Amino acid sequence: MARLFGTDGVRGVANADLTPELAFRLGRAAAYVLALGSEDNGADEDKRIAVGRDTRASGDLLESALIAGILSAGVSVLRLGVVPTPGVARLTRTLSCSAGAMISASHNPVEDNGIKFFGSDGFKLQDEVEDAIEAAMVGDGWGRIPRPAGTGVGRIVDGRDQVAKYVEFLTETVRSRFDGLKVVMDCAYGAAYRIAPEVFRRLGAEVVVINDRPTGDNINVGCGSTHPEVIQEAVLRHGGEVGLSFDGDADRLIAVDEKGERIDGDHILAICARRLKQYGELDGDTVVATVMSNVGLEKSLKQAGISLVRTAVGDRYVMEEMVRGGYVLGGEQSGHIIFLRHNTTGDGILTALQLVDTMVASARPLSELREVMTTYPQKLVNVRVADKHELEGNVSIREEIRRVQEQLGRDGRVLVRPSGTEPLVRIMVEGLDAGAVDAAANRLAQVIQRELGSGDGPVTP
């Protein structure tokens, strides 16, 4: 069986790739590995797994199947309902659950869905734990999972009231109040639609909310962090002092200043790292980011006496390096930012609070704060392909990458990689000259489309 888990759980088209049968098996296997300790010791009424979901229509189907699988192994479920992914991570840990599970495909299209798990410590699972879950889904592993009868099955506990504890936690992470501040936010018709406005209103902000009426089929559609132009226009239209745009499960943030200029994850890291260092809270005077982060971030941090450690693409790799090195701030250009003193995973609402708190404390507009970093020309292109796994062995693509790197010289960077969650090859080209960068990225996209393309053509960010 091919490996089910990708870089962020198990994802696919709901009821096609990610079927209720698969969700049921994932639930049983996860209950066995994460709650029962992979031991044939039967059910334990004290064991429970927290389960949350986003607003996708397919969440009903997959939540029911996943929970049924967990209960069938004799493990109970704390059902949280619609909640941001970082809320599941936080509540799993603070409510002493055996594990947590989130049903979401994050920023992916509405037809997709996914299932990701957290350990009892609130961290995403290591590869070996995911492998153990997969092993328990087949053959002898499946046969070892207990199936208690009658009253021995797990029970569902309604945990929606527990989400208030996550809201309280968020409001306690800032030093300032936001009284009188006009905040515009795009909730992407996703998991942030209730919580994000509530948190900022509790802190005194005047909040204008768009895309906050989910129907099950509109999550991420033409809105949210993958469509920053929406929040840019909304900030200017409403006269906001800051704009905040979340993705479907609210673990990412893209911000906008009062002039409508975009503030991506690199800018957020540059701004917040300085404040943490000012308060003596930036352990190791180091920030962790991925190879996708703009070279401007590295230069900005260096000017402030802060080191940058780069990792492979993916928040799990950022987190692994943060834990290994004892660092407290890391993230991705996409807006997936980890404040490890507060939560064990990227948290879009928490990131928004930390950014706005920095802005209020400095008494400076966000347009001035963003000037700490200069963004160097960078072009990102996504190419839809028939099989992303064929990228590694393709000689023509490898040769074109080499030629582009030679042309850009020492000040340029080229990164070509398969997406961890979609049938895409992602291209990043960076350099000093915007024209040369654009031309190089487009040329690479054409070669990849010719060699691996699905016929749909390049898909820009």
Tab-separated table of C-alpha atoms in Angstrom:
chain	number	residue	atom	x	y	z
A	1	MET	CA	0.000	0.000	0.000
A	2	ALA	CA	1.329	3.448	-0.957
A	3	ARG	CA	1.948	5.761	1.974
A	4	LEU	CA	-1.260	7.542	2.968
A	5	PHE	CA	0.186	10.347	5.041
A	6	GLY	CA	1.596	13.343	3.206
A	7	THR	CA	3.270	16.417	4.634
A	8	ASP	CA	0.106	17.398	6.507
A	9	GLY	CA	-1.987	14.321	7.188
A	10	VAL	CA	-4.122	12.361	4.742
A	11	ARG	CA	-5.769	14.432	2.004
A	12	GLY	CA	-7.765	13.881	-1.144
A	13	VAL	CA	-11.056	14.514	-2.875
A	14	ALA	CA	-13.764	13.773	-0.340
A	15	ASN	CA	-15.706	10.552	-0.950
A	16	ALA	CA	-13.424	9.702	-3.880
A	17	ASP	CA	-9.834	9.560	-2.594
A	18	LEU	CA	-10.692	10.163	1.041
A	19	THR	CA	-13.677	7.865	1.525
A	20	PRO	CA	-15.698	7.187	4.689
A	21	GLU	CA	-14.322	3.642	4.647
A	22	LEU	CA	-10.784	5.036	4.763
A	23	ALA	CA	-11.735	7.519	7.492
A	24	PHE	CA	-13.222	4.680	9.561
A	25	ARG	CA	-10.039	2.639	9.269
A	26	LEU	CA	-7.930	5.699	10.138
A	27	GLY	CA	-10.070	6.243	13.217
A	28	ARG	CA	-9.702	2.660	14.461
A	29	ALA	CA	-5.979	2.550	13.768
A	30	ALA	CA	-5.324	5.964	15.331
A	31	ALA	CA	-7.287	4.992	18.443
A	32	TYR	CA	-5.181	1.842	18.744
A	33	VAL	CA	-1.818	3.536	18.249
A	34	LEU	CA	-2.429	6.899	19.945
A	35	ALA	CA	-4.864	6.058	22.743
A	36	LEU	CA	-4.473	2.363	23.529
A	37	GLY	CA	-0.713	2.361	23.154
A	38	SER	CA	-0.717	-0.271	20.396
A	39	GLU	CA	-1.289	-2.879	23.081
A	40	ASP	CA	-3.993	-5.521	22.959
A	41	ASN	CA	-5.429	-4.372	26.257
A	42	GLY	CA	-9.012	-3.698	25.294
A	43	ALA	CA	-10.947	-0.485	25.837
A	44	ASP	CA	-10.215	2.156	28.440
A	45	GLU	CA	-13.005	4.528	29.392
A	46	ASP	CA	-10.500	7.217	30.402
A	47	LYS	CA	-9.038	7.386	26.890
A	48	ARG	CA	-10.461	9.994	24.517
A	49	ILE	CA	-9.535	11.730	21.294
A	50	ALA	CA	-10.512	15.344	20.571
A	51	VAL	CA	-12.008	15.740	17.079
A	52	GLY	CA	-12.531	19.036	15.252
A	53	ARG	CA	-13.440	19.982	11.699
A	54	ASP	CA	-13.697	22.927	9.338
A	55	THR	CA	-16.821	24.070	7.479
A	56	ARG	CA	-16.677	21.812	4.395
A	57	ALA	CA	-19.873	19.960	3.558
A	58	SER	CA	-17.902	16.719	3.430
A	59	GLY	CA	-16.946	17.250	7.059
A	60	ASP	CA	-20.239	15.689	8.136
A	61	LEU	CA	-19.465	12.502	6.245
A	62	LEU	CA	-15.844	12.168	7.314
A	63	GLU	CA	-16.404	13.226	10.916
A	64	SER	CA	-19.074	10.552	11.312
A	65	ALA	CA	-16.852	7.855	9.819
A	66	LEU	CA	-13.717	8.851	11.724
A	67	ILE	CA	-15.576	9.017	15.039
A	68	ALA	CA	-17.233	5.651	14.377
A	69	GLY	CA	-13.811	4.098	13.859
A	70	ILE	CA	-12.472	5.571	17.096
A	71	LEU	CA	-15.513	4.487	19.100
A	72	SER	CA	-15.367	0.967	17.668
A	73	ALA	CA	-11.947	0.520	19.269
A	74	GLY	CA	-13.396	1.411	22.661
A	75	VAL	CA	-11.998	4.954	22.765
A	76	SER	CA	-14.264	7.931	23.438
A	77	VAL	CA	-14.407	11.156	21.423
A	78	LEU	CA	-14.530	14.766	22.583
A	79	ARG	CA	-16.351	16.318	19.617
A	80	LEU	CA	-15.345	19.970	19.296
A	81	GLY	CA	-17.334	20.817	16.159
A	82	VAL	CA	-16.099	23.566	13.845
A	83	VAL	CA	-12.838	24.865	15.287
A	84	PRO	CA	-9.459	26.038	13.902
A	85	THR	CA	-6.788	23.364	13.611
A	86	PRO	CA	-4.580	25.058	16.251
A	87	GLY	CA	-7.563	24.986	18.595
A	88	VAL	CA	-7.604	21.201	18.368
A	89	ALA	CA	-3.869	21.074	19.094
A	90	ARG	CA	-4.227	23.370	22.094
A	91	LEU	CA	-7.282	21.643	23.588
A	92	THR	CA	-5.842	18.166	23.048
A	93	ARG	CA	-2.958	19.105	25.322
A	94	THR	CA	-4.736	21.227	27.911
A	95	LEU	CA	-7.703	18.859	28.304
A	96	SER	CA	-5.376	15.840	28.693
A	97	CYS	CA	-6.730	13.973	25.663
A	98	SER	CA	-4.866	10.957	24.335
A	99	ALA	CA	-4.720	12.531	20.879
A	100	GLY	CA	-6.403	15.050	18.613
A	101	ALA	CA	-7.767	14.805	15.086
A	102	MET	CA	-8.687	17.589	12.670
A	103	ILE	CA	-10.827	17.092	9.578
A	104	SER	CA	-9.742	19.749	7.103
A	105	ALA	CA	-7.839	20.291	3.880
A	106	SER	CA	-6.657	23.713	5.050
A	107	HIS	CA	-6.246	26.009	2.019
A	108	ASN	CA	-7.060	23.303	-0.534
A	109	PRO	CA	-10.121	23.547	-2.829
A	110	VAL	CA	-13.538	22.876	-1.312
A	111	GLU	CA	-13.892	19.445	-2.908
A	112	ASP	CA	-10.848	18.218	-0.989
A	113	ASN	CA	-10.738	17.229	2.648
A	114	GLY	CA	-8.188	15.738	4.987
A	115	ILE	CA	-7.499	14.173	8.353
A	116	LYS	CA	-4.504	15.071	10.487
A	117	PHE	CA	-3.610	13.922	13.988
A	118	PHE	CA	-1.909	15.413	17.030
A	119	GLY	CA	-0.270	13.546	19.874
A	120	SER	CA	-1.271	14.076	23.493
A	121	ASP	CA	1.373	16.840	23.650
A	122	GLY	CA	-0.384	18.825	20.918
A	123	PHE	CA	2.376	18.314	18.341
A	124	LYS	CA	1.841	16.830	14.897
A	125	LEU	CA	2.892	13.218	14.618
A	126	GLN	CA	6.368	12.048	13.710
A	127	ASP	CA	6.774	9.907	10.591
A	128	GLU	CA	7.249	6.729	12.593
A	129	VAL	CA	3.954	7.223	14.432
A	130	GLU	CA	2.129	7.795	11.157
A	131	ASP	CA	3.773	4.644	9.841
A	132	ALA	CA	2.489	2.747	12.874
A	133	ILE	CA	-1.051	3.951	12.161
A	134	GLU	CA	-0.775	2.830	8.554
A	135	ALA	CA	0.565	-0.545	9.651
A	136	ALA	CA	-2.436	-0.959	11.962
A	137	MET	CA	-4.824	-0.431	9.050
A	138	VAL	CA	-3.901	-3.636	7.229
A	139	GLY	CA	-3.182	-7.321	7.780
A	140	ASP	CA	-2.201	-8.486	11.236
A	141	GLY	CA	-2.166	-4.924	12.504
A	142	TRP	CA	-5.869	-4.529	11.747
A	143	GLY	CA	-6.640	-7.803	13.435
A	144	ARG	CA	-4.971	-6.717	16.693
A	145	ILE	CA	-7.211	-3.697	17.200
A	146	PRO	CA	-9.785	-4.483	19.908
A	147	ARG	CA	-13.465	-4.433	19.040
A	148	PRO	CA	-15.361	-4.341	22.341
A	149	ALA	CA	-19.034	-5.239	22.160
A	150	GLY	CA	-22.117	-3.650	23.663
A	151	THR	CA	-21.366	-1.159	26.410
A	152	GLY	CA	-17.628	-1.487	25.824
A	153	VAL	CA	-17.656	0.852	22.835
A	154	GLY	CA	-16.479	4.431	23.127
A	155	ARG	CA	-18.841	7.338	23.758
A	156	ILE	CA	-19.192	10.806	22.229
A	157	VAL	CA	-18.826	13.749	24.595
A	158	ASP	CA	-20.021	17.140	23.336
A	159	GLY	CA	-16.974	19.388	23.632
A	160	ARG	CA	-18.187	22.485	21.829
A	161	ASP	CA	-18.313	24.424	25.078
A	162	GLN	CA	-14.620	23.679	25.590
A	163	VAL	CA	-13.744	25.844	22.576
A	164	ALA	CA	-14.334	28.869	24.829
A	165	LYS	CA	-11.115	27.921	26.614
A	166	TYR	CA	-9.221	28.327	23.358
A	167	VAL	CA	-10.762	31.777	22.904
A	168	GLU	CA	-9.726	32.754	26.432
A	169	PHE	CA	-6.203	31.498	25.799
A	170	LEU	CA	-5.890	33.602	22.649
A	171	THR	CA	-6.948	36.818	24.367
A	172	GLU	CA	-4.358	36.242	27.099
A	173	THR	CA	-1.399	36.060	24.684
A	174	VAL	CA	-1.194	39.829	24.082
A	175	ARG	CA	0.050	42.697	26.237
A	176	SER	CA	-2.128	45.439	24.740
A	177	ARG	CA	-5.780	46.195	24.203
A	178	PHE	CA	-6.949	47.131	20.712
A	179	ASP	CA	-9.521	49.757	21.672
A	180	GLY	CA	-10.556	51.899	18.701
A	181	LEU	CA	-8.459	49.965	16.185
A	182	LYS	CA	-10.339	49.210	12.955
A	183	VAL	CA	-9.588	45.655	11.861
A	184	VAL	CA	-10.868	44.116	8.625
A	185	MET	CA	-10.756	40.319	8.418
A	186	ASP	CA	-11.442	37.696	5.766
A	187	CYS	CA	-12.461	34.411	7.386
A	188	ALA	CA	-12.443	32.421	4.112
A	189	TYR	CA	-15.849	30.955	5.032
A	190	GLY	CA	-13.772	28.624	7.194
A	191	ALA	CA	-13.055	27.597	10.748
A	192	ALA	CA	-12.152	31.128	11.906
A	193	TYR	CA	-15.545	32.618	11.081
A	194	ARG	CA	-16.799	32.828	14.672
A	195	ILE	CA	-13.686	32.790	16.814
A	196	ALA	CA	-11.470	35.356	15.072
A	197	PRO	CA	-13.988	38.233	15.198
A	198	GLU	CA	-14.907	37.370	18.798
A	199	VAL	CA	-11.308	37.470	19.999
A	200	PHE	CA	-10.578	40.867	18.464
A	201	ARG	CA	-13.861	42.346	19.672
A	202	ARG	CA	-13.106	41.170	23.206
A	203	LEU	CA	-9.889	43.142	22.993
A	204	GLY	CA	-11.756	46.290	21.992
A	205	ALA	CA	-11.170	46.384	18.237
A	206	GLU	CA	-13.764	47.586	15.754
A	207	VAL	CA	-14.055	44.547	13.489
A	208	VAL	CA	-15.336	44.442	9.912
A	209	VAL	CA	-15.755	40.828	8.808
A	210	ILE	CA	-16.116	39.472	5.287
A	211	ASN	CA	-16.608	35.914	4.077
A	212	ASP	CA	-17.944	34.731	7.433
A	213	ARG	CA	-21.111	32.891	6.374
A	214	PRO	CA	-20.051	29.365	5.442
A	215	THR	CA	-22.448	27.214	3.442
A	216	GLY	CA	-20.292	24.113	3.215
A	217	ASP	CA	-19.405	24.703	-0.409
A	218	ASN	CA	-17.758	28.144	-0.302
A	219	ILE	CA	-14.688	27.614	1.914
A	220	ASN	CA	-11.577	29.146	0.274
A	221	VAL	CA	-13.537	29.968	-2.899
A	222	GLY	CA	-12.118	33.247	-4.193
A	223	CYS	CA	-11.218	34.401	-0.684
A	224	GLY	CA	-8.906	33.858	2.276
A	225	SER	CA	-5.138	33.823	2.511
A	226	THR	CA	-4.660	32.357	-0.975
A	227	HIS	CA	-6.523	35.359	-2.443
A	228	PRO	CA	-4.925	38.360	-0.694
A	229	GLU	CA	-6.353	40.745	-3.257
A	230	VAL	CA	-9.728	40.344	-1.527
A	231	ILE	CA	-8.543	41.623	1.852
A	232	GLN	CA	-6.422	44.296	0.166
A	233	GLU	CA	-9.503	45.742	-1.503
A	234	ALA	CA	-11.611	45.387	1.638
A	235	VAL	CA	-9.112	47.301	3.815
A	236	LEU	CA	-9.080	50.216	1.424
A	237	ARG	CA	-12.874	50.168	1.023
A	238	HIS	CA	-13.571	50.124	4.757
A	239	GLY	CA	-10.683	52.355	5.836
A	240	GLY	CA	-9.151	49.659	8.008
A	241	GLU	CA	-5.902	50.101	9.883
A	242	VAL	CA	-4.998	46.452	9.364
A	243	GLY	CA	-6.353	43.558	7.332
A	244	LEU	CA	-6.219	39.907	8.377
A	245	SER	CA	-6.870	37.015	6.005
A	246	PHE	CA	-7.084	33.403	7.194
A	247	ASP	CA	-7.193	30.095	5.352
A	248	GLY	CA	-9.840	27.392	5.689
A	249	ASP	CA	-8.643	25.918	8.983
A	250	ALA	CA	-7.154	29.164	10.346
A	251	ASP	CA	-3.592	27.959	10.800
A	252	ARG	CA	-2.274	30.617	8.386
A	253	LEU	CA	-2.415	34.386	8.172
A	254	ILE	CA	-1.722	36.885	5.430
A	255	ALA	CA	-1.992	40.492	6.630
A	256	VAL	CA	-2.459	43.826	4.866
A	257	ASP	CA	-1.376	47.281	6.033
A	258	GLU	CA	-3.566	50.386	6.009
A	259	LYS	CA	-2.361	51.205	2.479
A	260	GLY	CA	-3.480	47.832	1.143
A	261	GLU	CA	0.043	46.411	0.879
A	262	ARG	CA	0.422	42.689	1.571
A	263	ILE	CA	2.310	41.444	4.633
A	264	ASP	CA	3.272	37.804	4.108
A	265	GLY	CA	4.804	35.316	6.523
A	266	ASP	CA	8.334	36.581	5.925
A	267	HIS	CA	7.347	40.118	6.901
A	268	ILE	CA	5.497	38.833	9.961
A	269	LEU	CA	8.598	36.926	11.089
A	270	ALA	CA	10.817	39.977	10.555
A	271	ILE	CA	8.463	42.239	12.531
A	272	CYS	CA	7.669	39.877	15.401
A	273	ALA	CA	11.243	38.617	15.798
A	274	ARG	CA	12.409	42.127	16.599
A	275	ARG	CA	9.798	42.567	19.277
A	276	LEU	CA	10.554	39.218	20.872
A	277	LYS	CA	14.232	40.098	20.941
A	278	GLN	CA	13.423	43.470	22.508
A	279	TYR	CA	11.669	41.673	25.374
A	280	GLY	CA	14.428	39.067	25.684
A	281	GLU	CA	12.033	36.329	24.532
A	282	LEU	CA	13.675	35.273	21.257
A	283	ASP	CA	15.563	32.232	22.477
A	284	GLY	CA	18.902	31.829	20.739
A	285	ASP	CA	18.263	35.073	18.821
A	286	THR	CA	17.227	32.772	15.989
A	287	VAL	CA	14.261	32.400	13.636
A	288	VAL	CA	13.478	29.222	11.701
A	289	ALA	CA	12.060	29.445	8.168
A	290	THR	CA	12.040	27.315	5.023
A	291	VAL	CA	14.044	27.465	1.833
A	292	MET	CA	11.075	29.312	0.287
A	293	SER	CA	11.522	32.387	2.492
A	294	ASN	CA	12.753	35.459	0.668
A	295	VAL	CA	16.401	36.398	0.981
A	296	GLY	CA	15.147	39.757	2.196
A	297	LEU	CA	14.091	38.084	5.450
A	298	GLU	CA	17.592	36.770	6.006
A	299	LYS	CA	19.128	40.199	5.403
A	300	SER	CA	16.558	41.922	7.632
A	301	LEU	CA	17.150	39.567	10.541
A	302	LYS	CA	20.912	39.842	10.188
A	303	GLN	CA	20.668	43.621	10.525
A	304	ALA	CA	18.862	43.093	13.831
A	305	GLY	CA	21.451	40.596	15.108
A	306	ILE	CA	19.160	37.624	14.533
A	307	SER	CA	20.150	34.391	12.812
A	308	LEU	CA	18.000	32.519	10.286
A	309	VAL	CA	17.957	28.732	10.085
A	310	ARG	CA	16.365	27.300	6.930
A	311	THR	CA	14.587	23.947	6.602
A	312	ALA	CA	12.807	21.959	3.919
A	313	VAL	CA	9.340	23.182	2.936
A	314	GLY	CA	6.642	22.253	5.426
A	315	ASP	CA	5.685	23.460	8.877
A	316	ARG	CA	6.548	20.079	10.393
A	317	TYR	CA	10.186	20.573	9.375
A	318	VAL	CA	10.162	24.079	10.813
A	319	MET	CA	8.761	22.718	14.069
A	320	GLU	CA	11.286	19.879	14.224
A	321	GLU	CA	14.149	22.358	13.903
A	322	MET	CA	12.607	24.671	16.494
A	323	VAL	CA	12.332	21.854	19.015
A	324	ARG	CA	15.817	20.555	18.199
A	325	GLY	CA	17.443	23.968	18.547
A	326	GLY	CA	15.310	25.309	21.386
A	327	TYR	CA	13.911	28.142	19.259
A	328	VAL	CA	10.529	29.840	19.800
A	329	LEU	CA	9.684	31.553	16.497
A	330	GLY	CA	9.482	30.032	13.045
A	331	GLY	CA	7.272	29.807	10.015
A	332	GLU	CA	6.655	29.913	6.314
A	333	GLN	CA	6.215	32.651	3.745
A	334	SER	CA	2.650	31.378	3.258
A	335	GLY	CA	1.747	32.759	6.683
A	336	HIS	CA	2.011	29.571	8.716
A	337	ILE	CA	3.760	31.006	11.795
A	338	ILE	CA	4.650	29.118	14.985
A	339	PHE	CA	4.932	30.931	18.308
A	340	LEU	CA	6.136	27.980	20.339
A	341	ARG	CA	5.799	29.746	23.690
A	342	HIS	CA	2.046	29.808	23.074
A	343	ASN	CA	1.029	26.885	20.860
A	344	THR	CA	2.446	23.719	19.347
A	345	THR	CA	1.462	24.390	15.750
A	346	GLY	CA	0.935	27.281	13.361
A	347	ASP	CA	-1.977	29.438	14.487
A	348	GLY	CA	-3.407	32.141	12.226
A	349	ILE	CA	-5.455	33.907	14.903
A	350	LEU	CA	-2.571	33.845	17.374
A	351	THR	CA	-0.276	35.230	14.669
A	352	ALA	CA	-2.760	38.004	13.923
A	353	LEU	CA	-2.874	38.907	17.612
A	354	GLN	CA	0.911	39.006	17.948
A	355	LEU	CA	1.272	41.154	14.834
A	356	VAL	CA	-1.418	43.627	15.860
A	357	ASP	CA	-0.117	43.709	19.444
A	358	THR	CA	3.306	44.654	18.081
A	359	MET	CA	1.733	47.371	15.982
A	360	VAL	CA	-0.259	48.834	18.884
A	361	ALA	CA	2.673	48.696	21.307
A	362	SER	CA	4.948	50.478	18.842
A	363	ALA	CA	2.337	53.175	18.125
A	364	ARG	CA	3.350	52.910	14.482
A	365	PRO	CA	1.210	51.993	11.465
A	366	LEU	CA	1.797	48.595	9.903
A	367	SER	CA	3.063	50.260	6.723
A	368	GLU	CA	6.044	51.549	8.721
A	369	LEU	CA	6.686	48.273	10.503
A	370	ARG	CA	6.839	46.375	7.197
A	371	GLU	CA	9.782	48.573	6.116
A	372	VAL	CA	12.133	46.507	8.302
A	373	MET	CA	12.273	44.052	5.392
A	374	THR	CA	12.881	44.580	1.683
A	375	THR	CA	11.417	41.868	-0.510
A	376	TYR	CA	13.714	40.785	-3.329
A	377	PRO	CA	12.191	39.780	-6.690
A	378	GLN	CA	10.715	36.306	-6.376
A	379	LYS	CA	8.392	34.466	-8.736
A	380	LEU	CA	6.255	31.517	-7.675
A	381	VAL	CA	4.541	29.341	-10.270
A	382	ASN	CA	2.551	26.145	-9.797
A	383	VAL	CA	2.280	23.653	-12.641
A	384	ARG	CA	-0.475	21.033	-12.558
A	385	VAL	CA	1.010	17.665	-13.527
A	386	ALA	CA	-0.171	14.154	-14.186
A	387	ASP	CA	2.277	12.572	-11.730
A	388	LYS	CA	4.351	14.806	-9.447
A	389	HIS	CA	6.516	11.830	-8.424
A	390	GLU	CA	8.110	11.781	-11.893
A	391	LEU	CA	9.797	15.112	-11.242
A	392	GLU	CA	12.869	13.734	-9.484
A	393	GLY	CA	14.033	11.500	-12.307
A	394	ASN	CA	13.367	13.825	-15.238
A	395	VAL	CA	16.682	14.691	-16.911
A	396	SER	CA	15.321	17.533	-19.081
A	397	ILE	CA	13.879	19.360	-16.094
A	398	ARG	CA	17.053	18.879	-14.068
A	399	GLU	CA	19.134	20.287	-16.906
A	400	GLU	CA	16.865	23.325	-17.287
A	401	ILE	CA	17.135	24.023	-13.552
A	402	ARG	CA	20.926	23.932	-13.848
A	403	ARG	CA	20.881	26.388	-16.771
A	404	VAL	CA	18.594	28.806	-14.952
A	405	GLN	CA	20.753	28.726	-11.838
A	406	GLU	CA	23.870	29.486	-13.889
A	407	GLN	CA	22.155	32.435	-15.568
A	408	LEU	CA	20.966	33.927	-12.280
A	409	GLY	CA	24.402	33.639	-10.726
A	410	ARG	CA	25.364	33.658	-7.057
A	411	ASP	CA	22.613	36.123	-6.098
A	412	GLY	CA	19.844	33.909	-7.501
A	413	ARG	CA	18.024	30.872	-6.148
A	414	VAL	CA	15.945	28.206	-7.872
A	415	LEU	CA	13.725	25.726	-6.060
A	416	VAL	CA	11.551	23.176	-7.867
A	417	ARG	CA	9.609	20.673	-5.763
A	418	PRO	CA	6.442	18.578	-5.801
A	419	SER	CA	3.567	19.828	-3.664
A	420	GLY	CA	3.032	17.775	-0.544
A	421	THR	CA	-0.762	17.983	-0.765
A	422	GLU	CA	-1.797	18.608	-4.400
A	423	PRO	CA	-0.897	17.288	-7.907
A	424	LEU	CA	1.369	20.251	-8.540
A	425	VAL	CA	5.018	21.023	-9.106
A	426	ARG	CA	5.942	24.267	-7.359
A	427	ILE	CA	8.574	26.608	-8.819
A	428	MET	CA	10.345	29.391	-6.938
A	429	VAL	CA	12.889	31.642	-8.645
A	430	GLU	CA	14.590	34.508	-6.815
A	431	GLY	CA	17.173	37.060	-7.914
A	432	LEU	CA	18.124	40.719	-8.163
A	433	ASP	CA	16.426	41.477	-11.491
A	434	ALA	CA	12.626	41.061	-11.637
A	435	GLY	CA	12.558	40.618	-15.408
A	436	ALA	CA	15.155	37.865	-15.362
A	437	VAL	CA	13.366	36.137	-12.481
A	438	ASP	CA	10.009	36.183	-14.297
A	439	ALA	CA	11.516	34.917	-17.520
A	440	ALA	CA	13.354	32.090	-15.750
A	441	ALA	CA	10.277	30.969	-13.819
A	442	ASN	CA	8.094	30.994	-16.926
A	443	ARG	CA	10.681	29.037	-18.895
A	444	LEU	CA	10.898	26.413	-16.169
A	445	ALA	CA	7.102	26.186	-16.053
A	446	GLN	CA	6.971	25.557	-19.797
A	447	VAL	CA	9.557	22.768	-19.575
A	448	ILE	CA	7.762	21.098	-16.666
A	449	GLN	CA	4.392	21.430	-18.431
A	450	ARG	CA	5.880	19.819	-21.537
A	451	GLU	CA	7.503	16.982	-19.612
A	452	LEU	CA	4.930	16.226	-16.876
A	453	GLY	CA	1.887	18.377	-17.540
A	454	SER	CA	-1.687	17.216	-17.146
A	455	GLY	CA	-2.930	19.475	-19.945
A	456	ASP	CA	-4.364	22.103	-17.574
A	457	GLY	CA	-1.387	24.424	-17.886
A	458	PRO	CA	0.505	26.418	-15.244
A	459	VAL	CA	-1.442	27.582	-12.202
A	460	THR	CA	-0.051	30.762	-10.674
A	461	PRO	CA	-0.242	31.300	-6.884
